[in-house]
């Protein structure tokens, strides 16, 4: 999936930051999430999908996510959009900081180096608790697309797992959010206790 295709998803952008926030992330109604990523298939594709339900959660149903290339620079057309939007806060998911702070509001950096880390950060940043989470494999992009849509609809976090189940970090996130039910998009690894949704597309209809 190329960057232009990602920008057409039901999510957009915001900018902020004369200064970088050092405390809690923005909780204002207008908060945008930036995801920086290289060209080609990469873990940031999954980070982007985890950001969609997080953005809808913090914006009370209105998504605000945008992809930047790995340089971390904000292109002119995005800067113009942000100038007109004048959002309150911006969160950035990426392995290194943005090249420069946006021109409006406060920037909250969310450093991560894997899809697992990105999803866990989104979950613990934008939710205090959640009765459910949506899980999917971190190598199944087709299922992850559907899982992201379901998580956004339910206003719950999207988390990832590997062939051998949950990472210790993801298990801790599920405990800290006091999750009662794990919904799994696709085929869950053996031994993982979930409500399995092998045909998640049908659930979304």
Short mmCIF file of C-alpha atoms in Angstrom, two decimals, residues 4-5 53 68 97 121 124 140 154 199:
data_model
loop_
_atom_site.label_atom_id
_atom_site.label_comp_id
_atom_site.label_asym_id
_atom_site.label_seq_id
_atom_site.Cartn_x
_atom_site.Cartn_y
_atom_site.Cartn_z
CA UNK A 4 -1.24 8.21 -1.22
CA UNK A 5 -3.53 5.23 -0.75
CA UNK A 53 -8.91 3.27 16.45
CA UNK A 68 4.74 10.98 6.65
CA UNK A 97 11.57 12.23 16.21
CA UNK A 121 1.72 2.73 23.15
CA UNK A 124 -1.96 2.78 27.05
CA UNK A 140 -1.31 -10.76 8.31
CA UNK A 154 -15.98 -0.69 18.84
CA UNK A 199 -14.24 -14.12 8.74
#
